[in-house]
PDB file of C-alpha atoms in Angstrom:
ATOM      1  CA  MET A   1      68.470   9.077 -38.696  1.00 49.00           C
ATOM      2  CA  ARG A   2      65.526   8.239 -36.605  1.00 59.00           C
ATOM      3  CA  ALA A   3      63.108   5.462 -37.474  1.00 62.00           C
ATOM      4  CA  THR A   4      59.397   6.226 -37.160  1.00 71.00           C
ATOM      5  CA  GLU A   5      57.740   4.243 -34.418  1.00 74.00           C
ATOM      6  CA  ASP A   6      54.062   3.359 -34.227  1.00 81.00           C
ATOM      7  CA  GLY A   7      52.381   3.516 -30.807  1.00 84.00           C
ATOM      8  CA  PHE A   8      51.154   5.839 -28.075  1.00 85.00           C
ATOM      9  CA  THR A   9      53.133   8.125 -25.892  1.00 91.00           C
ATOM     10  CA  LEU A  10      52.991   7.854 -22.125  1.00 91.00           C
ATOM     11  CA  ILE A  11      50.879  11.019 -21.878  1.00 93.00           C
ATOM     12  CA  GLU A  12      48.285   9.666 -24.306  1.00 92.00           C
ATOM     13  CA  VAL A  13      47.983   6.424 -22.306  1.00 93.00           C
ATOM     14  CA  LEU A  14      47.551   8.332 -19.026  1.00 94.00           C
ATOM     15  CA  VAL A  15      44.832  10.564 -20.515  1.00 94.00           C
ATOM     16  CA  ALA A  16      42.969   7.515 -21.847  1.00 94.00           C
ATOM     17  CA  LEU A  17      43.192   5.768 -18.454  1.00 95.00           C
ATOM     18  CA  THR A  18      41.880   8.891 -16.699  1.00 95.00           C
ATOM     19  CA  ILE A  19      38.869   9.037 -19.032  1.00 95.00           C
ATOM     20  CA  VAL A  20      38.112   5.340 -18.477  1.00 95.00           C
ATOM     21  CA  ALA A  21      38.438   5.744 -14.673  1.00 95.00           C
ATOM     22  CA  VAL A  22      35.999   8.701 -14.624  1.00 94.00           C
ATOM     23  CA  ALA A  23      33.495   6.764 -16.749  1.00 94.00           C
ATOM     24  CA  MET A  24      33.763   3.696 -14.507  1.00 94.00           C
ATOM     25  CA  ALA A  25      33.251   5.796 -11.352  1.00 93.00           C
ATOM     26  CA  ALA A  26      30.096   7.332 -12.859  1.00 92.00           C
ATOM     27  CA  ALA A  27      28.775   3.877 -13.802  1.00 92.00           C
ATOM     28  CA  VAL A  28      29.381   2.503 -10.300  1.00 91.00           C
ATOM     29  CA  ARG A  29      27.649   5.520  -8.747  1.00 91.00           C
ATOM     30  CA  ALA A  30      24.634   5.158 -11.061  1.00 88.00           C
ATOM     31  CA  SER A  31      24.320   1.456 -10.307  1.00 88.00           C
ATOM     32  CA  GLY A  32      24.501   2.163  -6.549  1.00 84.00           C
ATOM     33  CA  LEU A  33      21.711   4.745  -6.812  1.00 83.00           C
ATOM     34  CA  MET A  34      19.554   2.325  -8.802  1.00 83.00           C
ATOM     35  CA  THR A  35      20.060  -0.399  -6.195  1.00 81.00           C
ATOM     36  CA  GLN A  36      19.178   1.991  -3.398  1.00 77.00           C
ATOM     37  CA  GLY A  37      16.073   3.135  -5.305  1.00 78.00           C
ATOM     38  CA  ASN A  38      14.969  -0.465  -5.844  1.00 86.00           C
ATOM     39  CA  GLY A  39      15.328  -1.171  -2.116  1.00 85.00           C
ATOM     40  CA  LEU A  40      13.166   1.841  -1.237  1.00 88.00           C
ATOM     41  CA  LEU A  41      10.500   0.791  -3.749  1.00 91.00           C
ATOM     42  CA  ARG A  42      10.494  -2.729  -2.292  1.00 91.00           C
ATOM     43  CA  ASP A  43      10.071  -1.311   1.234  1.00 92.00           C
ATOM     44  CA  LYS A  44       7.213   0.936   0.097  1.00 93.00           C
ATOM     45  CA  ALA A  45       5.472  -1.985  -1.622  1.00 93.00           C
ATOM     46  CA  LEU A  46       5.740  -4.094   1.560  1.00 93.00           C
ATOM     47  CA  ALA A  47       4.451  -1.183   3.662  1.00 94.00           C
ATOM     48  CA  LEU A  48       1.482  -0.816   1.325  1.00 94.00           C
ATOM     49  CA  LEU A  49       0.747  -4.540   1.715  1.00 94.00           C
ATOM     50  CA  ALA A  50       0.811  -4.127   5.499  1.00 94.00           C
ATOM     51  CA  ALA A  51      -1.648  -1.204   5.317  1.00 94.00           C
ATOM     52  CA  GLN A  52      -3.979  -3.042   2.932  1.00 94.00           C
ATOM     53  CA  GLY A  53      -3.895  -6.098   5.182  1.00 93.00           C
ATOM     54  CA  ARG A  54      -4.882  -4.014   8.201  1.00 92.00           C
ATOM     55  CA  LEU A  55      -7.771  -2.409   6.290  1.00 92.00           C
ATOM     56  CA  ALA A  56      -8.977  -5.867   5.274  1.00 91.00           C
ATOM     57  CA  GLU A  57      -8.855  -6.934   8.946  1.00 91.00           C
ATOM     58  CA  LEU A  58     -10.925  -3.888   9.955  1.00 89.00           C
ATOM     59  CA  ARG A  59     -13.508  -4.627   7.260  1.00 89.00           C
ATOM     60  CA  LEU A  60     -13.801  -8.261   8.311  1.00 89.00           C
ATOM     61  CA  GLU A  61     -13.914  -7.541  12.048  1.00 87.00           C
ATOM     62  CA  GLY A  62     -16.450  -4.746  11.681  1.00 81.00           C
ATOM     63  CA  SER A  63     -15.534  -3.497  15.147  1.00 76.00           C
ATOM     64  CA  ALA A  64     -13.313  -0.465  14.535  1.00 82.00           C
ATOM     65  CA  ARG A  65     -13.574   2.149  17.255  1.00 87.00           C
ATOM     66  CA  PRO A  66     -12.679   5.827  16.980  1.00 91.00           C
ATOM     67  CA  GLY A  67      -9.239   6.692  18.304  1.00 93.00           C
ATOM     68  CA  VAL A  68      -5.517   6.407  17.550  1.00 95.00           C
ATOM     69  CA  ARG A  69      -3.665   3.125  17.759  1.00 94.00           C
ATOM     70  CA  GLN A  70      -0.041   2.210  17.049  1.00 94.00           C
ATOM     71  CA  PHE A  71       1.165  -1.335  16.570  1.00 94.00           C
ATOM     72  CA  GLU A  72       3.880  -3.368  14.906  1.00 94.00           C
ATOM     73  CA  CYS A  73       3.039  -4.615  11.424  1.00 92.00           C
ATOM     74  CA  ASP A  74       6.233  -6.301  10.233  1.00 92.00           C
ATOM     75  CA  GLN A  75       6.512  -7.697   6.735  1.00 91.00           C
ATOM     76  CA  GLY A  76       9.245 -10.302   6.463  1.00 86.00           C
ATOM     77  CA  ARG A  77      12.602  -8.787   7.385  1.00 89.00           C
ATOM     78  CA  LEU A  78      11.183  -5.257   7.276  1.00 91.00           C
ATOM     79  CA  ARG A  79      10.315  -3.918  10.743  1.00 94.00           C
ATOM     80  CA  LEU A  80       7.292  -1.628  10.402  1.00 95.00           C
ATOM     81  CA  ARG A  81       5.116   0.448  12.723  1.00 95.00           C
ATOM     82  CA  CYS A  82       1.499   1.139  11.751  1.00 95.00           C
ATOM     83  CA  GLU A  83      -0.446   4.130  12.986  1.00 96.00           C
ATOM     84  CA  GLN A  84      -4.213   3.818  12.694  1.00 95.00           C
ATOM     85  CA  ARG A  85      -6.584   6.763  13.169  1.00 95.00           C
ATOM     86  CA  VAL A  86     -10.314   6.127  13.201  1.00 94.00           C
ATOM     87  CA  SER A  87     -12.870   8.929  13.430  1.00 93.00           C
ATOM     88  CA  ARG A  88     -16.586   9.294  12.735  1.00 90.00           C
ATOM     89  CA  SER A  89     -17.663  11.168   9.636  1.00 87.00           C
ATOM     90  CA  PRO A  90     -20.832  13.316   9.639  1.00 86.00           C
ATOM     91  CA  GLN A  91     -22.584  10.622   7.550  1.00 86.00           C
ATOM     92  CA  GLY A  92     -22.121   8.033  10.315  1.00 83.00           C
ATOM     93  CA  LEU A  93     -19.303   6.237   8.548  1.00 89.00           C
ATOM     94  CA  LEU A  94     -15.900   5.543  10.043  1.00 90.00           C
ATOM     95  CA  GLU A  95     -12.977   7.358   8.447  1.00 92.00           C
ATOM     96  CA  VAL A  96      -9.851   5.215   8.704  1.00 93.00           C
ATOM     97  CA  GLN A  97      -6.367   6.586   8.076  1.00 95.00           C
ATOM     98  CA  LEU A  98      -3.391   4.246   8.112  1.00 96.00           C
ATOM     99  CA  GLN A  99       0.258   5.250   7.961  1.00 96.00           C
ATOM    100  CA  VAL A 100       3.148   2.807   7.893  1.00 96.00           C
ATOM    101  CA  PHE A 101       6.634   3.786   9.107  1.00 96.00           C
ATOM    102  CA  ASP A 102       9.994   2.031   9.175  1.00 94.00           C
ATOM    103  CA  ARG A 103      10.749   1.231  12.840  1.00 92.00           C
ATOM    104  CA  GLU A 104      14.511   1.170  12.331  1.00 91.00           C
ATOM    105  CA  HIS A 105      14.848   4.529  10.535  1.00 89.00           C
ATOM    106  CA  GLU A 106      13.124   7.799  11.306  1.00 89.00           C
ATOM    107  CA  GLY A 107      11.538   9.398   8.291  1.00 90.00           C
ATOM    108  CA  PRO A 108       8.304  10.011   6.437  1.00 94.00           C
ATOM    109  CA  ALA A 109       5.632   7.337   6.115  1.00 94.00           C
ATOM    110  CA  LEU A 110       6.391   4.584   3.618  1.00 94.00           C
ATOM    111  CA  ALA A 111       2.678   4.133   2.865  1.00 95.00           C
ATOM    112  CA  ARG A 112      -0.572   5.965   3.582  1.00 96.00           C
ATOM    113  CA  LEU A 113      -4.103   4.721   3.058  1.00 94.00           C
ATOM    114  CA  GLN A 114      -7.413   6.378   3.822  1.00 94.00           C
ATOM    115  CA  THR A 115     -10.909   4.957   3.430  1.00 91.00           C
ATOM    116  CA  LEU A 116     -14.439   5.033   4.782  1.00 91.00           C
ATOM    117  CA  LEU A 117     -15.936   2.015   6.515  1.00 88.00           C
ATOM    118  CA  ALA A 118     -19.490   1.406   7.594  1.00 83.00           C
ATOM    119  CA  GLY A 119     -19.705   1.308  11.366  1.00 66.00           C
ATOM    120  CA  ALA A 120     -21.454  -1.626  13.022  1.00 59.00           C
ATOM    121  CA  GLU A 121     -24.719   0.350  13.306  1.00 55.00           C
ATOM    122  CA  ALA A 122     -24.582   1.441   9.650  1.00 53.00           C
ATOM    123  CA  ALA A 123     -23.851  -2.112   8.509  1.00 54.00           C
ATOM    124  CA  LEU A 124     -26.806  -3.475  10.505  1.00 52.00           C
ATOM    125  CA  ALA A 125     -29.128  -0.772   9.170  1.00 53.00           C
ATOM    126  CA  THR A 126     -28.030  -1.541   5.598  1.00 55.00           C
ATOM    127  CA  GLU A 127     -28.615  -5.259   6.134  1.00 57.00           C
ATOM    128  CA  GLU A 128     -32.076  -4.587   7.625  1.00 62.00           C
ATOM    129  CA  ARG A 129     -33.026  -2.383   4.643  1.00 62.00           C
ATOM    130  CA  PHE A 130     -31.836  -5.114   2.257  1.00 60.00           C
ATOM    131  CA  MET A 131     -33.842  -7.783   4.062  1.00 64.00           C
ATOM    132  CA  GLN A 132     -36.918  -5.537   4.141  1.00 67.00           C
ATOM    133  CA  ARG A 133     -36.663  -4.924   0.376  1.00 67.00           C
ATOM    134  CA  ASN A 134     -36.443  -8.675  -0.279  1.00 59.00           C
ATOM    135  CA  VAL A 135     -39.522  -9.353   1.878  1.00 57.00           C
ATOM    136  CA  THR A 136     -41.414  -6.511   0.170  1.00 55.00           C
ATOM    137  CA  ALA A 137     -40.406  -7.771  -3.272  1.00 54.00           C
ATOM    138  CA  ARG A 138     -41.680 -11.280  -2.460  1.00 53.00           C
ATOM    139  CA  HIS A 139     -45.044 -10.002  -1.220  1.00 50.00           C
ATOM    140  CA  SER A 140     -45.544  -7.671  -4.159  1.00 51.00           C
ATOM    141  CA  ALA A 141     -45.057 -10.355  -6.828  1.00 50.00           C
ATOM    142  CA  SER A 142     -47.856 -10.334  -9.395  1.00 50.00           C
ATOM    143  CA  PRO A 143     -50.418 -13.206  -9.383  1.00 51.00           C
ATOM    144  CA  ALA A 144     -49.258 -14.245 -12.862  1.00 51.00           C
ATOM    145  CA  SER A 145     -45.676 -14.683 -11.735  1.00 45.00           C
ATOM    146  CA  ALA A 146     -46.833 -16.519  -8.620  1.00 45.00           C
ATOM    147  CA  SER A 147     -48.848 -19.018 -10.719  1.00 48.00           C
ATOM    148  CA  ARG A 148     -45.786 -19.550 -12.977  1.00 44.00           C
ATOM    149  CA  LEU A 149     -43.687 -20.347  -9.927  1.00 42.00           C
ATOM    150  CA  LYS A 150     -46.278 -22.881  -8.692  1.00 48.00           C
ATOM    151  CA  ARG A 151     -46.238 -24.710 -12.059  1.00 48.00           C
ATOM    152  CA  MET A 152     -42.456 -25.175 -11.900  1.00 47.00           C
TER     153      MET A 152
END
């Protein structure tokens, strides 16, 4: 007579181990893809910061000239190359296009920005119009408001 034994057979254990191994491989693959995706997002965010910084420089300098220019615009450990295209729009504004690429790997741009800037002539004309309006507004003040200002 044979006694009944509780437990798993060798085949059942091997099937269970195979299922666990397949699940673990899928989890490792998913975590690797997530890590790679996070790295790409970090690189794109740094590239966008580089492009925004360059646009801020152009606004502050006020001396952008039409043409194409390439230069290094590294952000920390990330080696970047910026490509700046400046052209005149029909309205007299400067159209600025910035693209940021990874210098170490060929591929599409990590970031792209495009904006319109007032050229030096347009900025001076705007400032002159503003100053002229202020002078006109001062001279056209009513006598009543002028006498109120004198009393203060």
